């Protein structure tokens, strides 16, 4: 008897559909990376450019069903691999030795951002799932934090993608504002760096806003930001506990996310193992591209026709939270 090969809805053999689907996310991610190299557009970065290209593709051509198996591999498995590799950006030794004072500020940022976003969202009647993701993204480290906690709280793919898009746009907006205000502020370079590091959303936003103030400002800003990245671990554990307590039946059984354990392991390796700067740079490049490819997979899941106004109120909540966060941290630097 001959061997029967399984096929996808698009008529492709499963193995080919898998390869084409992953390749498709890689291609869009590469296109987004090229697009992000253009003037003005570079403010948004490769990730937001790629996810917008994916959303545009979905609205014009529809979801490529024949490639679903590979696209979902990118949006789920590669996303988790990217989070594991993201741990190489975190040097625990530096944070512990030089950033304990900043870590206290970071704790206030993370707790305040999450609680304030959820409070405003509840007051506005906003979608609490999206608002939770946005609160974590605002407080911790943007899209990477959203990607990390999304499976823990059981968020839908389109909610995750919406949240990533909102946090990227909001962070870019505040980065532009910070850069414009910098020469007008009564801050030293170090004070400006601390302010940027404890209040802006993504690592890329922190770097973009603080680098014009000089190397010292950039260094202290990134150190402050790394403290917030470190707090991703307790935030994830708290959300795991709350999700398991709130769920019923099988929904209440939350498995420990292996990628979070991997994140801790890679953080320890990066902190204490002798790894060359060139290797770490290569890992960072791979991590960014995998995360961008995963965002393409998430972006393809967004149908603007079905979303309606679900994103408007959570976005308003995160805008208010970001403004309050910037003001409070400005006054306490």
mmCIF file of C-alpha atoms in Angstrom:
data_model
loop_
_atom_site.group_PDB
_atom_site.id
_atom_site.type_symbol
_atom_site.label_atom_id
_atom_site.label_comp_id
_atom_site.label_asym_id
_atom_site.label_seq_id
_atom_site.Cartn_x
_atom_site.Cartn_y
_atom_site.Cartn_z
ATOM 1 C CA UNK A 1 0.000 0.000 0.000
ATOM 2 C CA UNK A 2 1.305 3.488 -0.835
ATOM 3 C CA UNK A 3 2.061 6.085 1.801
ATOM 4 C CA UNK A 4 -0.590 8.792 2.020
ATOM 5 C CA UNK A 5 0.707 12.348 2.410
ATOM 6 C CA UNK A 6 -1.456 14.780 4.428
ATOM 7 C CA UNK A 7 -2.364 18.036 2.733
ATOM 8 C CA UNK A 8 -3.435 21.435 4.046
ATOM 9 C CA UNK A 9 -6.526 23.414 3.012
ATOM 10 C CA UNK A 10 -4.472 25.120 0.346
ATOM 11 C CA UNK A 11 -3.585 21.788 -1.258
ATOM 12 C CA UNK A 12 0.067 21.808 -0.179
ATOM 13 C CA UNK A 13 1.647 18.769 1.475
ATOM 14 C CA UNK A 14 1.907 19.500 5.207
ATOM 15 C CA UNK A 15 5.717 19.649 5.209
ATOM 16 C CA UNK A 16 5.761 22.092 2.288
ATOM 17 C CA UNK A 17 3.010 24.217 3.842
ATOM 18 C CA UNK A 18 5.043 24.362 7.039
ATOM 19 C CA UNK A 19 8.203 25.491 5.231
ATOM 20 C CA UNK A 20 6.340 27.990 3.042
ATOM 21 C CA UNK A 21 4.449 29.405 6.025
ATOM 22 C CA UNK A 22 7.579 29.988 8.095
ATOM 23 C CA UNK A 23 9.326 31.352 5.008
ATOM 24 C CA UNK A 24 6.417 33.698 4.391
ATOM 25 C CA UNK A 25 6.760 35.223 7.888
ATOM 26 C CA UNK A 26 10.511 35.535 7.337
ATOM 27 C CA UNK A 27 9.957 37.304 4.014
ATOM 28 C CA UNK A 28 7.503 39.827 5.459
ATOM 29 C CA UNK A 29 9.821 40.387 8.447
ATOM 30 C CA UNK A 30 12.700 41.058 6.058
ATOM 31 C CA UNK A 31 10.530 43.471 4.049
ATOM 32 C CA UNK A 32 9.572 45.229 7.273
ATOM 33 C CA UNK A 33 13.233 45.461 8.258
ATOM 34 C CA UNK A 34 14.084 47.066 4.914
ATOM 35 C CA UNK A 35 11.134 49.434 5.264
ATOM 36 C CA UNK A 36 12.327 50.451 8.728
ATOM 37 C CA UNK A 37 15.611 51.576 7.202
ATOM 38 C CA UNK A 38 13.925 54.422 5.343
ATOM 39 C CA UNK A 39 13.925 57.985 6.672
ATOM 40 C CA UNK A 40 11.042 58.904 9.012
ATOM 41 C CA UNK A 41 9.732 55.312 8.960
ATOM 42 C CA UNK A 42 12.815 54.279 10.931
ATOM 43 C CA UNK A 43 11.174 55.854 13.976
ATOM 44 C CA UNK A 44 8.776 52.915 14.084
ATOM 45 C CA UNK A 45 11.353 50.126 13.862
ATOM 46 C CA UNK A 46 11.317 46.785 12.054
ATOM 47 C CA UNK A 47 8.788 45.120 14.323
ATOM 48 C CA UNK A 48 5.997 47.638 13.926
ATOM 49 C CA UNK A 49 6.664 47.977 10.164
ATOM 50 C CA UNK A 50 6.447 44.202 9.757
ATOM 51 C CA UNK A 51 3.277 43.781 11.773
ATOM 52 C CA UNK A 52 1.605 46.571 9.801
ATOM 53 C CA UNK A 53 2.628 44.915 6.524
ATOM 54 C CA UNK A 54 1.101 41.669 7.802
ATOM 55 C CA UNK A 55 -2.134 43.399 8.844
ATOM 56 C CA UNK A 56 -2.320 45.112 5.447
ATOM 57 C CA UNK A 57 -1.781 41.794 3.655
ATOM 58 C CA UNK A 58 -4.589 40.193 5.663
ATOM 59 C CA UNK A 59 -7.055 42.968 4.836
ATOM 60 C CA UNK A 60 -6.234 42.958 1.101
ATOM 61 C CA UNK A 61 -5.588 39.284 0.327
ATOM 62 C CA UNK A 62 -7.080 37.459 3.310
ATOM 63 C CA UNK A 63 -5.384 34.918 5.534
ATOM 64 C CA UNK A 64 -3.154 32.463 3.582
ATOM 65 C CA UNK A 65 -4.934 29.337 4.825
ATOM 66 C CA UNK A 66 -2.689 26.964 2.909
ATOM 67 C CA UNK A 67 0.288 28.202 4.921
ATOM 68 C CA UNK A 68 -1.426 28.318 8.330
ATOM 69 C CA UNK A 69 0.646 25.507 9.876
ATOM 70 C CA UNK A 70 3.921 27.344 9.244
ATOM 71 C CA UNK A 71 2.571 30.778 10.128
ATOM 72 C CA UNK A 72 1.259 29.510 13.469
ATOM 73 C CA UNK A 73 4.629 27.879 14.149
ATOM 74 C CA UNK A 74 6.199 31.321 13.804
ATOM 75 C CA UNK A 75 3.580 33.081 15.933
ATOM 76 C CA UNK A 76 3.728 30.494 18.718
ATOM 77 C CA UNK A 77 6.920 28.426 18.784
ATOM 78 C CA UNK A 78 9.357 30.946 17.314
ATOM 79 C CA UNK A 79 7.826 33.594 19.543
ATOM 80 C CA UNK A 80 8.731 31.557 22.620
ATOM 81 C CA UNK A 81 12.211 30.804 21.292
ATOM 82 C CA UNK A 82 12.724 34.555 20.820
ATOM 83 C CA UNK A 83 11.688 35.187 24.443
ATOM 84 C CA UNK A 84 14.242 32.600 25.613
ATOM 85 C CA UNK A 85 16.987 34.272 23.559
ATOM 86 C CA UNK A 86 15.834 37.675 24.805
ATOM 87 C CA UNK A 87 17.306 36.684 28.173
ATOM 88 C CA UNK A 88 20.790 37.172 26.723
ATOM 89 C CA UNK A 89 20.110 40.924 26.766
ATOM 90 C CA UNK A 90 19.780 40.891 30.552
ATOM 91 C CA UNK A 91 22.950 41.020 32.633
ATOM 92 C CA UNK A 92 21.854 40.111 36.148
ATOM 93 C CA UNK A 93 25.248 40.927 37.645
ATOM 94 C CA UNK A 94 25.182 44.513 36.392
ATOM 95 C CA UNK A 95 21.612 45.053 37.549
ATOM 96 C CA UNK A 96 22.315 43.657 41.011
ATOM 97 C CA UNK A 97 25.650 45.402 41.524
ATOM 98 C CA UNK A 98 24.944 48.816 40.063
ATOM 99 C CA UNK A 99 21.221 49.137 39.625
ATOM 100 C CA UNK A 100 19.560 48.294 42.952
ATOM 101 C CA UNK A 101 18.467 51.911 43.425
ATOM 102 C CA UNK A 102 17.065 51.964 39.914
ATOM 103 C CA UNK A 103 15.383 48.603 40.556
ATOM 104 C CA UNK A 104 13.253 50.229 43.258
ATOM 105 C CA UNK A 105 12.150 52.870 40.740
ATOM 106 C CA UNK A 106 11.529 50.111 38.190
ATOM 107 C CA UNK A 107 9.319 48.235 40.639
ATOM 108 C CA UNK A 108 7.201 51.359 41.053
ATOM 109 C CA UNK A 109 6.977 51.747 37.277
ATOM 110 C CA UNK A 110 5.908 48.156 36.668
ATOM 111 C CA UNK A 111 3.367 47.980 39.493
ATOM 112 C CA UNK A 112 2.017 51.455 38.785
ATOM 113 C CA UNK A 113 1.667 50.918 35.033
ATOM 114 C CA UNK A 114 -0.187 47.617 35.371
ATOM 115 C CA UNK A 115 -2.530 48.744 38.159
ATOM 116 C CA UNK A 116 -3.262 52.133 36.590
ATOM 117 C CA UNK A 117 -3.918 50.679 33.133
ATOM 118 C CA UNK A 118 -6.319 48.093 34.548
ATOM 119 C CA UNK A 119 -8.026 50.695 36.738
ATOM 120 C CA UNK A 120 -8.582 53.086 33.840
ATOM 121 C CA UNK A 121 -9.640 50.204 31.582
ATOM 122 C CA UNK A 122 -12.251 49.091 34.105
ATOM 123 C CA UNK A 123 -13.504 52.664 34.431
ATOM 124 C CA UNK A 124 -13.763 53.013 30.643
ATOM 125 C CA UNK A 125 -15.328 49.580 30.201
ATOM 126 C CA UNK A 126 -12.388 48.521 28.008
ATOM 127 C CA UNK A 127 -11.431 44.963 27.067
ATOM 128 C CA UNK A 128 -9.567 43.679 30.146
ATOM 129 C CA UNK A 129 -7.572 41.045 28.228
ATOM 130 C CA UNK A 130 -6.015 43.600 25.890
ATOM 131 C CA UNK A 131 -5.644 46.069 28.754
ATOM 132 C CA UNK A 132 -3.751 43.516 30.847
ATOM 133 C CA UNK A 133 -1.314 42.917 28.012
ATOM 134 C CA UNK A 134 -0.890 46.662 27.503
ATOM 135 C CA UNK A 135 -0.325 47.257 31.210
ATOM 136 C CA UNK A 136 2.441 44.655 31.282
ATOM 137 C CA UNK A 137 3.913 45.974 28.036
ATOM 138 C CA UNK A 138 3.952 49.535 29.347
ATOM 139 C CA UNK A 139 5.426 48.599 32.701
ATOM 140 C CA UNK A 140 7.983 45.969 31.686
ATOM 141 C CA UNK A 141 9.446 45.876 28.187
ATOM 142 C CA UNK A 142 6.893 46.401 25.457
ATOM 143 C CA UNK A 143 6.230 43.721 22.846
ATOM 144 C CA UNK A 144 8.563 41.148 24.402
ATOM 145 C CA UNK A 145 6.678 41.330 27.712
ATOM 146 C CA UNK A 146 3.330 41.107 25.930
ATOM 147 C CA UNK A 147 4.557 38.049 24.036
ATOM 148 C CA UNK A 148 5.778 36.449 27.262
ATOM 149 C CA UNK A 149 2.588 36.850 29.297
ATOM 150 C CA UNK A 150 0.106 36.308 26.464
ATOM 151 C CA UNK A 151 0.092 32.483 26.703
ATOM 152 C CA UNK A 152 0.066 32.678 30.501
ATOM 153 C CA UNK A 153 -3.261 34.539 30.580
ATOM 154 C CA UNK A 154 -4.613 32.636 27.575
ATOM 155 C CA UNK A 155 -4.861 35.703 25.320
ATOM 156 C CA UNK A 156 -6.118 35.298 21.758
ATOM 157 C CA UNK A 157 -3.665 35.809 18.921
ATOM 158 C CA UNK A 158 -5.489 38.867 17.606
ATOM 159 C CA UNK A 159 -5.534 40.435 21.091
ATOM 160 C CA UNK A 160 -1.783 39.874 21.357
ATOM 161 C CA UNK A 161 -1.186 41.381 17.938
ATOM 162 C CA UNK A 162 -3.404 44.389 18.679
ATOM 163 C CA UNK A 163 -1.553 44.969 21.950
ATOM 164 C CA UNK A 164 1.854 44.761 20.273
ATOM 165 C CA UNK A 165 0.798 47.292 17.648
ATOM 166 C CA UNK A 166 -0.613 49.687 20.247
ATOM 167 C CA UNK A 167 2.415 49.478 22.524
ATOM 168 C CA UNK A 168 4.808 50.017 19.615
ATOM 169 C CA UNK A 169 2.933 53.070 18.374
ATOM 170 C CA UNK A 170 2.521 54.532 21.847
ATOM 171 C CA UNK A 171 6.172 53.998 22.683
ATOM 172 C CA UNK A 172 7.258 55.576 19.407
ATOM 173 C CA UNK A 173 5.038 58.605 20.078
ATOM 174 C CA UNK A 174 6.543 59.133 23.536
ATOM 175 C CA UNK A 175 10.078 58.590 22.210
ATOM 176 C CA UNK A 176 9.578 61.416 19.729
ATOM 177 C CA UNK A 177 8.170 63.633 22.495
ATOM 178 C CA UNK A 178 11.115 62.857 24.809
ATOM 179 C CA UNK A 179 13.642 63.571 22.087
ATOM 180 C CA UNK A 180 11.964 66.886 21.296
ATOM 181 C CA UNK A 181 11.770 67.932 24.972
ATOM 182 C CA UNK A 182 15.311 66.886 25.956
ATOM 183 C CA UNK A 183 17.067 70.219 25.190
ATOM 184 C CA UNK A 184 14.313 72.103 27.061
ATOM 185 C CA UNK A 185 14.423 70.091 30.296
ATOM 186 C CA UNK A 186 16.345 71.115 33.441
ATOM 187 C CA UNK A 187 18.010 67.677 33.521
ATOM 188 C CA UNK A 188 21.612 66.556 33.473
ATOM 189 C CA UNK A 189 22.408 63.846 30.934
ATOM 190 C CA UNK A 190 22.281 61.178 33.667
ATOM 191 C CA UNK A 191 18.933 62.407 35.008
ATOM 192 C CA UNK A 192 17.477 62.372 31.512
ATOM 193 C CA UNK A 193 18.821 58.842 30.995
ATOM 194 C CA UNK A 194 17.217 57.631 34.229
ATOM 195 C CA UNK A 195 13.908 59.237 33.269
ATOM 196 C CA UNK A 196 13.956 57.566 29.850
ATOM 197 C CA UNK A 197 14.933 54.170 31.250
ATOM 198 C CA UNK A 198 12.280 53.988 33.954
ATOM 199 C CA UNK A 199 9.384 55.286 31.867
ATOM 200 C CA UNK A 200 9.633 54.401 28.156
ATOM 201 C CA UNK A 201 8.158 51.221 26.760
ATOM 202 C CA UNK A 202 10.601 49.197 24.626
ATOM 203 C CA UNK A 203 14.364 48.776 24.953
ATOM 204 C CA UNK A 204 14.597 50.261 21.459
ATOM 205 C CA UNK A 205 12.558 53.285 22.577
ATOM 206 C CA UNK A 206 14.844 53.824 25.563
ATOM 207 C CA UNK A 207 17.938 53.611 23.372
ATOM 208 C CA UNK A 208 16.512 55.945 20.731
ATOM 209 C CA UNK A 209 15.427 58.584 23.241
ATOM 210 C CA UNK A 210 18.516 58.551 25.464
ATOM 211 C CA UNK A 211 21.355 58.204 22.944
ATOM 212 C CA UNK A 212 21.197 61.874 21.781
ATOM 213 C CA UNK A 213 22.089 62.865 25.371
ATOM 214 C CA UNK A 214 25.396 60.987 25.197
ATOM 215 C CA UNK A 215 26.938 57.638 26.111
ATOM 216 C CA UNK A 216 26.516 58.097 29.871
ATOM 217 C CA UNK A 217 22.821 58.836 29.483
ATOM 218 C CA UNK A 218 22.401 55.811 27.228
ATOM 219 C CA UNK A 219 24.234 53.525 29.658
ATOM 220 C CA UNK A 220 22.180 54.533 32.709
ATOM 221 C CA UNK A 221 18.957 54.432 30.687
ATOM 222 C CA UNK A 222 19.598 50.871 29.506
ATOM 223 C CA UNK A 223 20.547 49.818 33.028
ATOM 224 C CA UNK A 224 17.249 51.174 34.334
ATOM 225 C CA UNK A 225 15.395 49.411 31.530
ATOM 226 C CA UNK A 226 17.131 46.082 32.235
ATOM 227 C CA UNK A 227 15.812 46.243 35.790
ATOM 228 C CA UNK A 228 12.286 46.353 34.368
ATOM 229 C CA UNK A 229 13.087 43.400 32.107
ATOM 230 C CA UNK A 230 14.214 41.478 35.197
ATOM 231 C CA UNK A 231 10.816 42.123 36.787
ATOM 232 C CA UNK A 232 9.183 40.202 33.924
ATOM 233 C CA UNK A 233 9.877 37.049 35.940
ATOM 234 C CA UNK A 234 7.852 37.914 39.084
ATOM 235 C CA UNK A 235 5.122 39.558 36.982
ATOM 236 C CA UNK A 236 4.722 36.331 34.977
ATOM 237 C CA UNK A 237 4.603 34.221 38.127
ATOM 238 C CA UNK A 238 1.947 36.472 39.680
ATOM 239 C CA UNK A 239 -0.167 36.292 36.521
ATOM 240 C CA UNK A 240 0.201 32.500 36.484
ATOM 241 C CA UNK A 241 -1.083 32.341 40.044
ATOM 242 C CA UNK A 242 -4.000 34.705 39.416
ATOM 243 C CA UNK A 243 -4.972 32.934 36.180
ATOM 244 C CA UNK A 244 -4.983 29.506 37.836
ATOM 245 C CA UNK A 245 -7.000 30.844 40.785
ATOM 246 C CA UNK A 246 -9.553 32.581 38.563
ATOM 247 C CA UNK A 247 -10.009 29.696 36.092
ATOM 248 C CA UNK A 248 -12.425 26.838 36.308
ATOM 249 C CA UNK A 249 -11.840 23.239 35.314
ATOM 250 C CA UNK A 250 -9.185 22.816 32.621
ATOM 251 C CA UNK A 251 -9.041 26.573 32.134
ATOM 252 C CA UNK A 252 -7.643 26.886 35.630
ATOM 253 C CA UNK A 253 -4.723 24.559 34.949
ATOM 254 C CA UNK A 254 -1.882 26.822 33.941
ATOM 255 C CA UNK A 255 1.281 25.021 32.941
ATOM 256 C CA UNK A 256 4.573 26.651 33.841
ATOM 257 C CA UNK A 257 5.796 28.343 30.650
ATOM 258 C CA UNK A 258 9.040 26.635 29.618
ATOM 259 C CA UNK A 259 10.131 29.727 27.731
ATOM 260 C CA UNK A 260 10.131 31.731 30.966
ATOM 261 C CA UNK A 261 12.448 29.164 32.528
ATOM 262 C CA UNK A 262 14.585 29.439 29.395
ATOM 263 C CA UNK A 263 14.602 33.219 29.757
ATOM 264 C CA UNK A 264 15.995 32.848 33.285
ATOM 265 C CA UNK A 265 18.643 30.350 32.120
ATOM 266 C CA UNK A 266 19.851 32.549 29.249
ATOM 267 C CA UNK A 267 19.939 35.550 31.597
ATOM 268 C CA UNK A 268 22.197 33.626 33.983
ATOM 269 C CA UNK A 269 24.414 32.460 31.105
ATOM 270 C CA UNK A 270 24.680 35.997 29.736
ATOM 271 C CA UNK A 271 25.515 37.328 33.194
ATOM 272 C CA UNK A 272 28.169 34.874 34.329
ATOM 273 C CA UNK A 273 29.478 32.897 31.331
ATOM 274 C CA UNK A 274 32.394 34.203 29.225
ATOM 275 C CA UNK A 275 30.542 35.087 26.015
ATOM 276 C CA UNK A 276 32.170 37.436 23.523
ATOM 277 C CA UNK A 277 30.519 40.687 22.510
ATOM 278 C CA UNK A 278 30.387 39.497 18.890
ATOM 279 C CA UNK A 279 28.440 36.372 19.855
ATOM 280 C CA UNK A 280 26.002 38.379 21.976
ATOM 281 C CA UNK A 281 25.519 40.801 19.090
ATOM 282 C CA UNK A 282 24.739 37.885 16.776
ATOM 283 C CA UNK A 283 22.266 36.434 19.271
ATOM 284 C CA UNK A 284 20.579 39.830 19.618
ATOM 285 C CA UNK A 285 20.209 40.089 15.834
ATOM 286 C CA UNK A 286 18.687 36.604 15.577
ATOM 287 C CA UNK A 287 16.385 37.324 18.513
ATOM 288 C CA UNK A 288 15.090 40.529 16.953
ATOM 289 C CA UNK A 289 14.420 38.834 13.610
ATOM 290 C CA UNK A 290 12.632 35.848 15.184
ATOM 291 C CA UNK A 291 10.497 38.158 17.305
ATOM 292 C CA UNK A 292 9.695 40.254 14.240
ATOM 293 C CA UNK A 293 8.750 37.113 12.258
ATOM 294 C CA UNK A 294 6.497 36.006 15.103
ATOM 295 C CA UNK A 295 4.815 39.407 15.035
ATOM 296 C CA UNK A 296 4.093 38.869 11.336
ATOM 297 C CA UNK A 297 2.247 35.682 12.248
ATOM 298 C CA UNK A 298 0.244 37.571 14.849
ATOM 299 C CA UNK A 299 -0.451 40.446 12.481
ATOM 300 C CA UNK A 300 -1.907 38.056 9.905
ATOM 301 C CA UNK A 301 -4.484 36.983 12.500
ATOM 302 C CA UNK A 302 -5.975 40.488 12.733
ATOM 303 C CA UNK A 303 -9.142 41.162 10.789
ATOM 304 C CA UNK A 304 -9.970 44.844 11.103
ATOM 305 C CA UNK A 305 -13.592 44.112 10.173
ATOM 306 C CA UNK A 306 -14.096 41.936 13.249
ATOM 307 C CA UNK A 307 -12.120 44.070 15.695
ATOM 308 C CA UNK A 308 -14.355 47.129 15.471
ATOM 309 C CA UNK A 309 -13.692 49.496 18.341
ATOM 310 C CA UNK A 310 -12.261 46.931 20.769
ATOM 311 C CA UNK A 311 -8.828 48.534 20.661
ATOM 312 C CA UNK A 312 -9.910 52.164 21.131
ATOM 313 C CA UNK A 313 -10.584 52.149 24.880
ATOM 314 C CA UNK A 314 -7.532 50.033 25.836
ATOM 315 C CA UNK A 315 -5.394 52.393 23.744
ATOM 316 C CA UNK A 316 -6.860 55.406 25.551
ATOM 317 C CA UNK A 317 -6.115 53.667 28.866
ATOM 318 C CA UNK A 318 -2.472 53.069 27.938
ATOM 319 C CA UNK A 319 -2.043 56.617 26.617
ATOM 320 C CA UNK A 320 -3.285 58.031 29.927
ATOM 321 C CA UNK A 321 -1.101 55.602 31.883
ATOM 322 C CA UNK A 322 1.979 56.474 29.812
ATOM 323 C CA UNK A 323 1.401 60.197 30.320
ATOM 324 C CA UNK A 324 0.948 59.781 34.083
ATOM 325 C CA UNK A 325 3.999 57.513 34.245
ATOM 326 C CA UNK A 326 6.146 60.057 32.399
ATOM 327 C CA UNK A 327 4.941 62.887 34.655
ATOM 328 C CA UNK A 328 5.437 61.034 37.941
ATOM 329 C CA UNK A 329 8.892 59.708 37.038
ATOM 330 C CA UNK A 330 9.872 63.176 35.770
ATOM 331 C CA UNK A 331 9.033 64.664 39.174
ATOM 332 C CA UNK A 332 10.886 61.946 41.097
ATOM 333 C CA UNK A 333 14.157 61.781 39.141
#
